PDB file of C-alpha atoms and ligand atoms in Angstrom:
ATOM      1  CA  UNK A   1     -58.475  24.130  58.718  1.00 43.00           C
ATOM      2  CA  UNK A   2     -54.743  23.884  57.804  1.00 48.00           C
ATOM      3  CA  UNK A   3     -52.926  20.693  56.516  1.00 45.00           C
ATOM      4  CA  UNK A   4     -49.697  19.722  57.208  1.00 46.00           C
ATOM      5  CA  UNK A   5     -47.129  20.990  54.308  1.00 45.00           C
ATOM      6  CA  UNK A   6     -45.222  17.815  53.660  1.00 44.00           C
ATOM      7  CA  UNK A   7     -48.305  16.559  52.998  1.00 42.00           C
ATOM      8  CA  UNK A   8     -49.082  19.197  50.321  1.00 44.00           C
ATOM      9  CA  UNK A   9     -46.282  19.458  48.682  1.00 42.00           C
ATOM     10  CA  UNK A  10     -44.333  22.417  47.106  1.00 49.00           C
ATOM     11  CA  UNK A  11     -45.333  24.590  44.507  1.00 68.00           C
ATOM     12  CA  UNK A  12     -43.490  22.770  41.882  1.00 86.00           C
ATOM     13  CA  UNK A  13     -46.754  22.571  39.364  1.00 96.00           C
ATOM     14  CA  UNK A  14     -46.696  24.279  36.096  1.00 96.00           C
ATOM     15  CA  UNK A  15     -49.566  26.748  36.048  1.00 98.00           C
ATOM     16  CA  UNK A  16     -52.523  26.056  33.418  1.00 98.00           C
ATOM     17  CA  UNK A  17     -54.345  29.076  32.453  1.00 98.00           C
ATOM     18  CA  UNK A  18     -58.155  28.004  30.810  1.00 98.00           C
ATOM     19  CA  UNK A  19     -59.966  29.751  28.672  1.00 98.00           C
ATOM     20  CA  UNK A  20     -63.658  28.425  28.602  1.00 98.00           C
ATOM     21  CA  UNK A  21     -65.515  30.791  25.781  1.00 98.00           C
ATOM     22  CA  UNK A  22     -68.896  28.587  26.924  1.00 98.00           C
ATOM     23  CA  UNK A  23     -71.644  29.708  23.953  1.00 98.00           C
ATOM     24  CA  UNK A  24     -69.857  32.141  22.580  1.00 98.00           C
ATOM     25  CA  UNK A  25     -68.068  33.094  19.743  1.00 98.00           C
ATOM     26  CA  UNK A  26     -68.387  32.841  15.519  1.00 98.00           C
ATOM     27  CA  UNK A  27     -65.697  32.369  12.994  1.00 98.00           C
ATOM     28  CA  UNK A  28     -64.700  35.641  12.116  1.00 98.00           C
ATOM     29  CA  UNK A  29     -64.449  36.389  15.458  1.00 98.00           C
ATOM     30  CA  UNK A  30     -62.742  33.481  16.732  1.00 98.00           C
ATOM     31  CA  UNK A  31     -60.028  33.950  14.718  1.00 98.00           C
ATOM     32  CA  UNK A  32     -59.545  37.606  15.388  1.00 98.00           C
ATOM     33  CA  UNK A  33     -59.227  36.303  19.128  1.00 98.00           C
ATOM     34  CA  UNK A  34     -56.952  33.433  18.176  1.00 98.00           C
ATOM     35  CA  UNK A  35     -54.697  35.040  16.392  1.00 98.00           C
ATOM     36  CA  UNK A  36     -53.697  37.762  19.179  1.00 98.00           C
ATOM     37  CA  UNK A  37     -53.511  35.263  21.798  1.00 98.00           C
ATOM     38  CA  UNK A  38     -50.874  33.508  19.451  1.00 98.00           C
ATOM     39  CA  UNK A  39     -48.745  36.585  18.692  1.00 98.00           C
ATOM     40  CA  UNK A  40     -49.439  37.736  22.709  1.00 98.00           C
ATOM     41  CA  UNK A  41     -48.585  34.180  24.581  1.00 98.00           C
ATOM     42  CA  UNK A  42     -46.230  32.951  22.371  1.00 98.00           C
ATOM     43  CA  UNK A  43     -43.408  34.273  24.235  1.00 97.00           C
ATOM     44  CA  UNK A  44     -44.906  32.566  27.607  1.00 97.00           C
ATOM     45  CA  UNK A  45     -43.007  29.393  27.974  1.00 96.00           C
ATOM     46  CA  UNK A  46     -43.254  28.933  31.813  1.00 96.00           C
ATOM     47  CA  UNK A  47     -46.972  27.751  31.738  1.00 97.00           C
ATOM     48  CA  UNK A  48     -49.526  25.685  30.145  1.00 98.00           C
ATOM     49  CA  UNK A  49     -52.411  27.279  27.866  1.00 98.00           C
ATOM     50  CA  UNK A  50     -55.819  26.072  26.942  1.00 98.00           C
ATOM     51  CA  UNK A  51     -58.709  27.242  24.867  1.00 98.00           C
ATOM     52  CA  UNK A  52     -62.114  25.207  25.288  1.00 98.00           C
ATOM     53  CA  UNK A  53     -64.595  26.170  22.233  1.00 98.00           C
ATOM     54  CA  UNK A  54     -67.675  25.181  21.194  1.00 98.00           C
ATOM     55  CA  UNK A  55     -67.518  22.085  19.054  1.00 98.00           C
ATOM     56  CA  UNK A  56     -68.404  23.693  16.050  1.00 98.00           C
ATOM     57  CA  UNK A  57     -65.296  25.572  16.279  1.00 98.00           C
ATOM     58  CA  UNK A  58     -62.896  22.933  17.438  1.00 98.00           C
ATOM     59  CA  UNK A  59     -61.539  23.006  13.376  1.00 98.00           C
ATOM     60  CA  UNK A  60     -60.756  26.526  13.149  1.00 98.00           C
ATOM     61  CA  UNK A  61     -59.034  26.155  16.586  1.00 98.00           C
ATOM     62  CA  UNK A  62     -56.996  23.216  15.312  1.00 98.00           C
ATOM     63  CA  UNK A  63     -55.999  24.915  11.995  1.00 98.00           C
ATOM     64  CA  UNK A  64     -55.215  28.062  13.638  1.00 98.00           C
ATOM     65  CA  UNK A  65     -53.303  26.594  16.969  1.00 98.00           C
ATOM     66  CA  UNK A  66     -51.432  23.477  15.454  1.00 98.00           C
ATOM     67  CA  UNK A  67     -47.632  24.413  16.570  1.00 98.00           C
ATOM     68  CA  UNK A  68     -48.616  27.180  18.778  1.00 98.00           C
ATOM     69  CA  UNK A  69     -48.137  27.162  22.542  1.00 98.00           C
ATOM     70  CA  UNK A  70     -52.006  27.217  23.261  1.00 98.00           C
ATOM     71  CA  UNK A  71     -53.642  23.461  23.288  1.00 98.00           C
ATOM     72  CA  UNK A  72     -57.271  23.533  22.160  1.00 98.00           C
ATOM     73  CA  UNK A  73     -60.509  21.401  23.948  1.00 98.00           C
ATOM     74  CA  UNK A  74     -63.596  20.580  24.557  1.00 98.00           C
ATOM     75  CA  UNK A  75     -66.347  22.046  27.027  1.00 98.00           C
ATOM     76  CA  UNK A  76     -67.670  18.603  27.826  1.00 98.00           C
ATOM     77  CA  UNK A  77     -67.849  15.337  26.472  1.00 98.00           C
ATOM     78  CA  UNK A  78     -71.045  12.658  26.163  1.00 98.00           C
ATOM     79  CA  UNK A  79     -69.987   9.325  28.224  1.00 98.00           C
ATOM     80  CA  UNK A  80     -70.853   7.102  25.391  1.00 98.00           C
ATOM     81  CA  UNK A  81     -68.618   5.897  22.414  1.00 97.00           C
ATOM     82  CA  UNK A  82     -70.754   6.301  20.262  1.00 97.00           C
ATOM     83  CA  UNK A  83     -74.386   5.391  18.833  1.00 98.00           C
ATOM     84  CA  UNK A  84     -77.713   6.910  19.033  1.00 98.00           C
ATOM     85  CA  UNK A  85     -77.136  10.035  21.362  1.00 97.00           C
ATOM     86  CA  UNK A  86     -78.433  13.317  19.038  1.00 98.00           C
ATOM     87  CA  UNK A  87     -76.717  16.370  20.013  1.00 96.00           C
ATOM     88  CA  UNK A  88     -73.915  14.607  21.939  1.00 97.00           C
ATOM     89  CA  UNK A  89     -69.952  14.264  21.261  1.00 98.00           C
ATOM     90  CA  UNK A  90     -68.276  11.495  21.817  1.00 98.00           C
ATOM     91  CA  UNK A  91     -64.619  11.617  23.471  1.00 98.00           C
ATOM     92  CA  UNK A  92     -62.620  10.267  20.292  1.00 98.00           C
ATOM     93  CA  UNK A  93     -64.277  12.987  18.434  1.00 98.00           C
ATOM     94  CA  UNK A  94     -62.365  15.217  20.300  1.00 98.00           C
ATOM     95  CA  UNK A  95     -59.079  13.590  20.294  1.00 98.00           C
ATOM     96  CA  UNK A  96     -59.442  13.402  16.432  1.00 98.00           C
ATOM     97  CA  UNK A  97     -59.997  17.089  16.234  1.00 98.00           C
ATOM     98  CA  UNK A  98     -56.617  17.435  18.108  1.00 98.00           C
ATOM     99  CA  UNK A  99     -58.434  18.119  21.260  1.00 98.00           C
ATOM    100  CA  UNK A 100     -55.883  17.521  24.750  1.00 98.00           C
ATOM    101  CA  UNK A 101     -57.771  18.645  27.255  1.00 98.00           C
ATOM    102  CA  UNK A 102     -62.074  18.746  28.074  1.00 98.00           C
ATOM    103  CA  UNK A 103     -63.782  20.321  30.634  1.00 98.00           C
ATOM    104  CA  UNK A 104     -66.044  18.092  32.700  1.00 98.00           C
ATOM    105  CA  UNK A 105     -68.548  18.614  35.006  1.00 97.00           C
ATOM    106  CA  UNK A 106     -69.083  22.361  35.141  1.00 98.00           C
ATOM    107  CA  UNK A 107     -71.979  23.815  37.027  1.00 97.00           C
ATOM    108  CA  UNK A 108     -73.772  25.293  34.397  1.00 97.00           C
ATOM    109  CA  UNK A 109     -73.987  21.720  32.984  1.00 97.00           C
ATOM    110  CA  UNK A 110     -75.112  20.337  36.291  1.00 96.00           C
ATOM    111  CA  UNK A 111     -77.265  22.925  37.175  1.00 95.00           C
ATOM    112  CA  UNK A 112     -79.041  23.505  33.329  1.00 96.00           C
ATOM    113  CA  UNK A 113     -78.329  19.988  31.969  1.00 96.00           C
ATOM    114  CA  UNK A 114     -79.317  18.078  34.654  1.00 95.00           C
ATOM    115  CA  UNK A 115     -75.378  16.225  34.963  1.00 97.00           C
ATOM    116  CA  UNK A 116     -74.603  15.029  38.172  1.00 96.00           C
ATOM    117  CA  UNK A 117     -71.720  13.534  40.135  1.00 96.00           C
ATOM    118  CA  UNK A 118     -72.338  10.349  38.920  1.00 95.00           C
ATOM    119  CA  UNK A 119     -72.581  11.637  35.160  1.00 96.00           C
ATOM    120  CA  UNK A 120     -69.079  13.234  36.111  1.00 97.00           C
ATOM    121  CA  UNK A 121     -67.939  10.697  37.237  1.00 97.00           C
ATOM    122  CA  UNK A 122     -69.122   8.565  33.907  1.00 97.00           C
ATOM    123  CA  UNK A 123     -67.461  11.391  31.533  1.00 98.00           C
ATOM    124  CA  UNK A 124     -63.996  10.818  33.605  1.00 98.00           C
ATOM    125  CA  UNK A 125     -63.653   7.511  32.910  1.00 97.00           C
ATOM    126  CA  UNK A 126     -64.597   7.799  29.226  1.00 98.00           C
ATOM    127  CA  UNK A 127     -62.334  11.560  28.751  1.00 98.00           C
ATOM    128  CA  UNK A 128     -59.003   9.005  30.204  1.00 98.00           C
ATOM    129  CA  UNK A 129     -60.013   6.441  28.225  1.00 97.00           C
ATOM    130  CA  UNK A 130     -59.373   8.443  24.974  1.00 98.00           C
ATOM    131  CA  UNK A 131     -56.349  10.320  26.115  1.00 98.00           C
ATOM    132  CA  UNK A 132     -58.112  13.641  26.970  1.00 98.00           C
ATOM    133  CA  UNK A 133     -56.644  15.597  29.660  1.00 98.00           C
ATOM    134  CA  UNK A 134     -60.233  16.048  32.093  1.00 98.00           C
ATOM    135  CA  UNK A 135     -60.378  19.581  33.957  1.00 98.00           C
ATOM    136  CA  UNK A 136     -62.759  18.354  36.511  1.00 98.00           C
ATOM    137  CA  UNK A 137     -65.245  21.085  37.728  1.00 98.00           C
ATOM    138  CA  UNK A 138     -66.241  21.253  41.636  1.00 98.00           C
ATOM    139  CA  UNK A 139     -67.719  24.279  43.944  1.00 98.00           C
ATOM    140  CA  UNK A 140     -70.914  24.751  46.036  1.00 98.00           C
ATOM    141  CA  UNK A 141     -73.856  27.478  45.128  1.00 97.00           C
ATOM    142  CA  UNK A 142     -73.570  30.233  48.060  1.00 97.00           C
ATOM    143  CA  UNK A 143     -76.888  28.470  49.721  1.00 97.00           C
ATOM    144  CA  UNK A 144     -74.422  25.605  50.552  1.00 97.00           C
ATOM    145  CA  UNK A 145     -71.422  28.155  51.318  1.00 97.00           C
ATOM    146  CA  UNK A 146     -73.996  30.055  54.138  1.00 97.00           C
ATOM    147  CA  UNK A 147     -74.971  26.922  55.232  1.00 98.00           C
ATOM    148  CA  UNK A 148     -71.185  25.855  56.132  1.00 98.00           C
ATOM    149  CA  UNK A 149     -71.383  22.785  53.308  1.00 98.00           C
ATOM    150  CA  UNK A 150     -68.647  23.648  51.337  1.00 98.00           C
ATOM    151  CA  UNK A 151     -66.505  20.957  52.263  1.00 98.00           C
ATOM    152  CA  UNK A 152     -69.349  18.609  52.205  1.00 98.00           C
ATOM    153  CA  UNK A 153     -70.525  19.208  48.593  1.00 98.00           C
ATOM    154  CA  UNK A 154     -66.511  19.546  47.308  1.00 98.00           C
ATOM    155  CA  UNK A 155     -65.936  16.649  48.834  1.00 98.00           C
ATOM    156  CA  UNK A 156     -69.097  14.360  47.306  1.00 97.00           C
ATOM    157  CA  UNK A 157     -68.079  16.032  44.123  1.00 97.00           C
ATOM    158  CA  UNK A 158     -64.604  15.099  44.399  1.00 97.00           C
ATOM    159  CA  UNK A 159     -64.997  11.582  45.912  1.00 97.00           C
ATOM    160  CA  UNK A 160     -67.782  10.487  42.895  1.00 96.00           C
ATOM    161  CA  UNK A 161     -64.848  10.665  40.532  1.00 97.00           C
ATOM    162  CA  UNK A 162     -62.186   9.187  42.841  1.00 97.00           C
ATOM    163  CA  UNK A 163     -64.514   6.254  43.906  1.00 96.00           C
ATOM    164  CA  UNK A 164     -65.589   5.501  40.448  1.00 95.00           C
ATOM    165  CA  UNK A 165     -61.739   5.276  39.327  1.00 96.00           C
ATOM    166  CA  UNK A 166     -59.930   1.934  39.778  1.00 96.00           C
ATOM    167  CA  UNK A 167     -56.589   1.679  40.110  1.00 96.00           C
ATOM    168  CA  UNK A 168     -55.603   1.633  36.553  1.00 97.00           C
ATOM    169  CA  UNK A 169     -57.547   4.693  35.718  1.00 97.00           C
ATOM    170  CA  UNK A 170     -56.257   6.184  38.836  1.00 97.00           C
ATOM    171  CA  UNK A 171     -52.971   5.559  36.983  1.00 97.00           C
ATOM    172  CA  UNK A 172     -54.212   6.926  33.678  1.00 98.00           C
ATOM    173  CA  UNK A 173     -55.589   9.572  34.969  1.00 98.00           C
ATOM    174  CA  UNK A 174     -52.101  10.795  36.966  1.00 97.00           C
ATOM    175  CA  UNK A 175     -50.322   9.893  33.564  1.00 97.00           C
ATOM    176  CA  UNK A 176     -52.735  12.462  31.464  1.00 98.00           C
ATOM    177  CA  UNK A 177     -52.034  15.305  34.541  1.00 97.00           C
ATOM    178  CA  UNK A 178     -55.359  15.396  35.604  1.00 98.00           C
ATOM    179  CA  UNK A 179     -56.544  18.695  36.866  1.00 98.00           C
ATOM    180  CA  UNK A 180     -59.609  20.047  39.030  1.00 98.00           C
ATOM    181  CA  UNK A 181     -60.942  23.184  39.071  1.00 98.00           C
ATOM    182  CA  UNK A 182     -62.620  24.790  41.963  1.00 98.00           C
ATOM    183  CA  UNK A 183     -65.527  26.909  41.362  1.00 98.00           C
ATOM    184  CA  UNK A 184     -67.511  28.281  43.293  1.00 98.00           C
ATOM    185  CA  UNK A 185     -70.704  28.844  41.532  1.00 97.00           C
ATOM    186  CA  UNK A 186     -71.685  32.319  43.575  1.00 97.00           C
ATOM    187  CA  UNK A 187     -68.409  32.783  41.431  1.00 96.00           C
ATOM    188  CA  UNK A 188     -68.920  32.285  37.868  1.00 95.00           C
ATOM    189  CA  UNK A 189     -69.976  35.348  35.759  1.00 93.00           C
ATOM    190  CA  UNK A 190     -71.070  37.236  38.809  1.00 94.00           C
ATOM    191  CA  UNK A 191     -67.925  39.468  39.598  1.00 92.00           C
ATOM    192  CA  UNK A 192     -67.536  38.168  42.906  1.00 93.00           C
ATOM    193  CA  UNK A 193     -64.411  36.541  43.527  1.00 94.00           C
ATOM    194  CA  UNK A 194     -63.361  33.963  45.911  1.00 95.00           C
ATOM    195  CA  UNK A 195     -60.789  35.603  47.878  1.00 97.00           C
ATOM    196  CA  UNK A 196     -57.321  34.019  47.820  1.00 97.00           C
ATOM    197  CA  UNK A 197     -57.832  32.856  51.615  1.00 97.00           C
ATOM    198  CA  UNK A 198     -60.894  31.333  50.349  1.00 98.00           C
ATOM    199  CA  UNK A 199     -59.833  29.606  47.190  1.00 98.00           C
ATOM    200  CA  UNK A 200     -56.475  28.223  49.098  1.00 98.00           C
ATOM    201  CA  UNK A 201     -58.728  26.944  52.052  1.00 98.00           C
ATOM    202  CA  UNK A 202     -60.755  25.172  49.369  1.00 98.00           C
ATOM    203  CA  UNK A 203     -58.099  24.239  46.878  1.00 98.00           C
ATOM    204  CA  UNK A 204     -56.203  23.034  49.965  1.00 98.00           C
ATOM    205  CA  UNK A 205     -59.231  20.546  51.149  1.00 98.00           C
ATOM    206  CA  UNK A 206     -59.303  19.241  47.432  1.00 98.00           C
ATOM    207  CA  UNK A 207     -55.609  18.476  47.666  1.00 98.00           C
ATOM    208  CA  UNK A 208     -56.246  17.016  50.546  1.00 97.00           C
ATOM    209  CA  UNK A 209     -58.823  14.440  49.414  1.00 97.00           C
ATOM    210  CA  UNK A 210     -56.948  12.954  46.487  1.00 98.00           C
ATOM    211  CA  UNK A 211     -53.646  12.841  48.379  1.00 97.00           C
ATOM    212  CA  UNK A 212     -56.604  10.198  50.812  1.00 96.00           C
ATOM    213  CA  UNK A 213     -56.292   7.880  48.083  1.00 95.00           C
ATOM    214  CA  UNK A 214     -52.690   8.499  47.024  1.00 96.00           C
ATOM    215  CA  UNK A 215     -50.646  11.383  48.297  1.00 96.00           C
ATOM    216  CA  UNK A 216     -47.909  10.747  45.808  1.00 94.00           C
ATOM    217  CA  UNK A 217     -50.739  12.322  42.495  1.00 96.00           C
ATOM    218  CA  UNK A 218     -52.023  15.000  45.246  1.00 97.00           C
ATOM    219  CA  UNK A 219     -48.710  16.903  45.315  1.00 96.00           C
ATOM    220  CA  UNK A 220     -48.594  16.686  41.428  1.00 96.00           C
ATOM    221  CA  UNK A 221     -52.496  17.477  40.424  1.00 98.00           C
ATOM    222  CA  UNK A 222     -53.276  20.871  39.338  1.00 98.00           C
ATOM    223  CA  UNK A 223     -56.196  22.768  40.847  1.00 98.00           C
ATOM    224  CA  UNK A 224     -57.334  25.730  38.812  1.00 98.00           C
ATOM    225  CA  UNK A 225     -59.362  28.405  40.510  1.00 98.00           C
ATOM    226  CA  UNK A 226     -62.215  29.558  38.626  1.00 98.00           C
ATOM    227  CA  UNK A 227     -64.999  32.325  39.115  1.00 97.00           C
ATOM    228  CA  UNK A 228     -64.250  35.736  37.663  1.00 96.00           C
ATOM    229  CA  UNK A 229     -60.970  35.616  37.378  1.00 98.00           C
ATOM    230  CA  UNK A 230     -59.273  39.092  35.575  1.00 97.00           C
ATOM    231  CA  UNK A 231     -55.969  40.340  35.116  1.00 97.00           C
ATOM    232  CA  UNK A 232     -56.621  42.661  38.383  1.00 97.00           C
ATOM    233  CA  UNK A 233     -56.879  39.603  40.888  1.00 97.00           C
ATOM    234  CA  UNK A 234     -55.207  36.670  38.546  1.00 98.00           C
ATOM    235  CA  UNK A 235     -51.966  37.092  41.180  1.00 97.00           C
ATOM    236  CA  UNK A 236     -53.545  37.265  44.241  1.00 97.00           C
ATOM    237  CA  UNK A 237     -55.102  34.129  43.238  1.00 98.00           C
ATOM    238  CA  UNK A 238     -51.947  32.613  41.103  1.00 97.00           C
ATOM    239  CA  UNK A 239     -49.949  32.946  44.381  1.00 96.00           C
ATOM    240  CA  UNK A 240     -51.508  31.068  46.982  1.00 97.00           C
ATOM    241  CA  UNK A 241     -50.267  27.590  47.636  1.00 96.00           C
ATOM    242  CA  UNK A 242     -52.298  25.487  46.202  1.00 97.00           C
ATOM    243  CA  UNK A 243     -53.715  27.322  43.334  1.00 98.00           C
ATOM    244  CA  UNK A 244     -52.020  26.529  40.081  1.00 98.00           C
ATOM    245  CA  UNK A 245     -53.300  28.385  37.568  1.00 98.00           C
ATOM    246  CA  UNK A 246     -57.050  29.348  36.445  1.00 98.00           C
ATOM    247  CA  UNK A 247     -60.052  28.310  34.611  1.00 98.00           C
ATOM    248  CA  UNK A 248     -61.663  31.529  32.896  1.00 98.00           C
ATOM    249  CA  UNK A 249     -64.939  32.606  31.427  1.00 98.00           C
ATOM    250  CA  UNK A 250     -66.028  35.786  30.567  1.00 97.00           C
ATOM    251  CA  UNK A 251     -62.111  37.429  30.129  1.00 98.00           C
ATOM    252  CA  UNK A 252     -61.022  34.813  28.352  1.00 98.00           C
ATOM    253  CA  UNK A 253     -63.013  36.283  25.432  1.00 98.00           C
ATOM    254  CA  UNK A 254     -61.127  39.568  25.566  1.00 98.00           C
ATOM    255  CA  UNK A 255     -57.540  39.111  24.329  1.00 98.00           C
ATOM    256  CA  UNK A 256     -55.882  41.853  26.793  1.00 98.00           C
ATOM    257  CA  UNK A 257     -57.672  40.183  29.263  1.00 98.00           C
ATOM    258  CA  UNK A 258     -56.404  36.619  28.346  1.00 98.00           C
ATOM    259  CA  UNK A 259     -53.306  37.194  27.681  1.00 98.00           C
ATOM    260  CA  UNK A 260     -52.407  39.391  30.846  1.00 98.00           C
ATOM    261  CA  UNK A 261     -53.901  36.905  32.928  1.00 98.00           C
ATOM    262  CA  UNK A 262     -51.675  34.403  31.116  1.00 98.00           C
ATOM    263  CA  UNK A 263     -48.752  36.435  31.862  1.00 98.00           C
ATOM    264  CA  UNK A 264     -49.206  36.653  35.241  1.00 97.00           C
ATOM    265  CA  UNK A 265     -49.332  32.605  35.207  1.00 97.00           C
ATOM    266  CA  UNK A 266     -46.191  33.028  33.269  1.00 97.00           C
ATOM    267  CA  UNK A 267     -44.100  35.227  35.092  1.00 94.00           C
ATOM    268  CA  UNK A 268     -45.245  33.339  38.977  1.00 92.00           C
ATOM    269  CA  UNK A 269     -44.138  30.420  37.657  1.00 73.00           C
ATOM    270  CA  UNK A 270     -40.787  31.646  36.209  1.00 61.00           C
ATOM    271  CA  UNK A 271     -39.910  33.179  39.524  1.00 59.00           C
ATOM    272  CA  UNK A 272     -41.258  30.772  41.771  1.00 54.00           C
ATOM    273  CA  UNK A 273     -41.591  27.592  40.641  1.00 48.00           C
ATOM    274  CA  UNK A 274     -39.417  25.353  38.631  1.00 45.00           C
ATOM    275  CA  UNK A 275     -39.955  25.392  34.964  1.00 40.00           C
ATOM    276  CA  UNK A 276     -39.981  22.626  32.622  1.00 42.00           C
TER     277      UNK A 276
HETATM  278  P1  LIG B   1     -66.068  33.284  34.464  1.00 79.70           P
HETATM  279  O1  LIG B   1     -66.381  31.837  34.650  1.00 79.70           O
HETATM  280  O2  LIG B   1     -64.917  33.811  34.822  1.00 79.70           O
HETATM  281  O3  LIG B   1     -67.173  33.956  33.617  1.00 79.70           O
HETATM  282  O4  LIG B   1     -66.819  33.464  35.967  1.00 79.70           O
HETATM  283  C1  LIG B   1     -65.659  30.500  35.031  1.00 79.70           C
HETATM  284  C2  LIG B   1     -65.993  29.665  34.002  1.00 79.70           C
HETATM  285  O5  LIG B   1     -67.178  29.648  34.353  1.00 79.70           O
HETATM  286  O6  LIG B   1     -65.769  28.421  34.013  1.00 79.70           O
END
C-alpha cells in the first residue's frame, strides 16, 4: 500500500542502531566488547548508538560508556513504580543507572513470558513517566504473515500503545523521542531477514498509524527494523525511506559486525540526511 509522501515526510531523522544483547555476556566478555565498540564507534557522529544489556551489567555499562557516544539501556521494565514484585526492574532503577532507553514488548517477552499488548502499553507508560525513551517492538509471526494478517497484528500492537496515551503522555513520549521497532517474529534469530521492500511496507504502515494520531509526530518518530540484521544487509534495509536504523540481536555481540552496522547508519546519514 502506498501512502502519499507528504504524509510521510522527508527522511530527516537521525539513524539509530540499538544492540539487544538478550541474556548473553559476562563481566569479562562485556568489557572486551564495550571497549572495542567505544574505540570503533567514536568517530561515528551522524547517528545514535545504544546497547541494551542484561540488568546485572548495567552498572558495568555505565562505568565504561559514560562520556562516550554510546548510550545504554534496559531490555524491559516493569509497569509498577516499586513494591513486592520479585524479579522485576522498575523504570527509576534504570534511570538511576544512567539508562536513557528501554526495549519494550519484545516478541520474546510476549511469547516466552506471557506479556501482551496491555502490559506492553503499561510498561510504555511507566518508561516515559521515568524519562526513558521507549523502543516499542511490534511484529507478526510467520503464520500471521502467511494468513495476510501482518497489518492487522501490527495495527493492534500499535493501537494498544497509542490509545493508552493521553495527550500529555503522547507529548512526553515525543519529547523523549519514542522509537518503534518492527521485528517480524519469523526474522528474529532465524537468519531470515525481511526484504527491504517487506520492511519498508510495514514501516510505512506503522508511520501512517502514528499519523492518524499526529502527523507531525509521525514524520519525526524513528522506526527501526530488527530481525537478522547483519553488516551484509544493513545498507539495503537502512536506505529504505521509512527505516531509520536497526535493532540488532545476534550481530550486536560481535564487535566487528556491530561496528560495521553502525558505520552503515553513520555514513548513510551523512550522505542522505541532515546530521544534527
Ligand atoms: P536478531 O535479533 O538480530 O538476532 O535476529 C533481533 C532482536 O531480537 O531484537
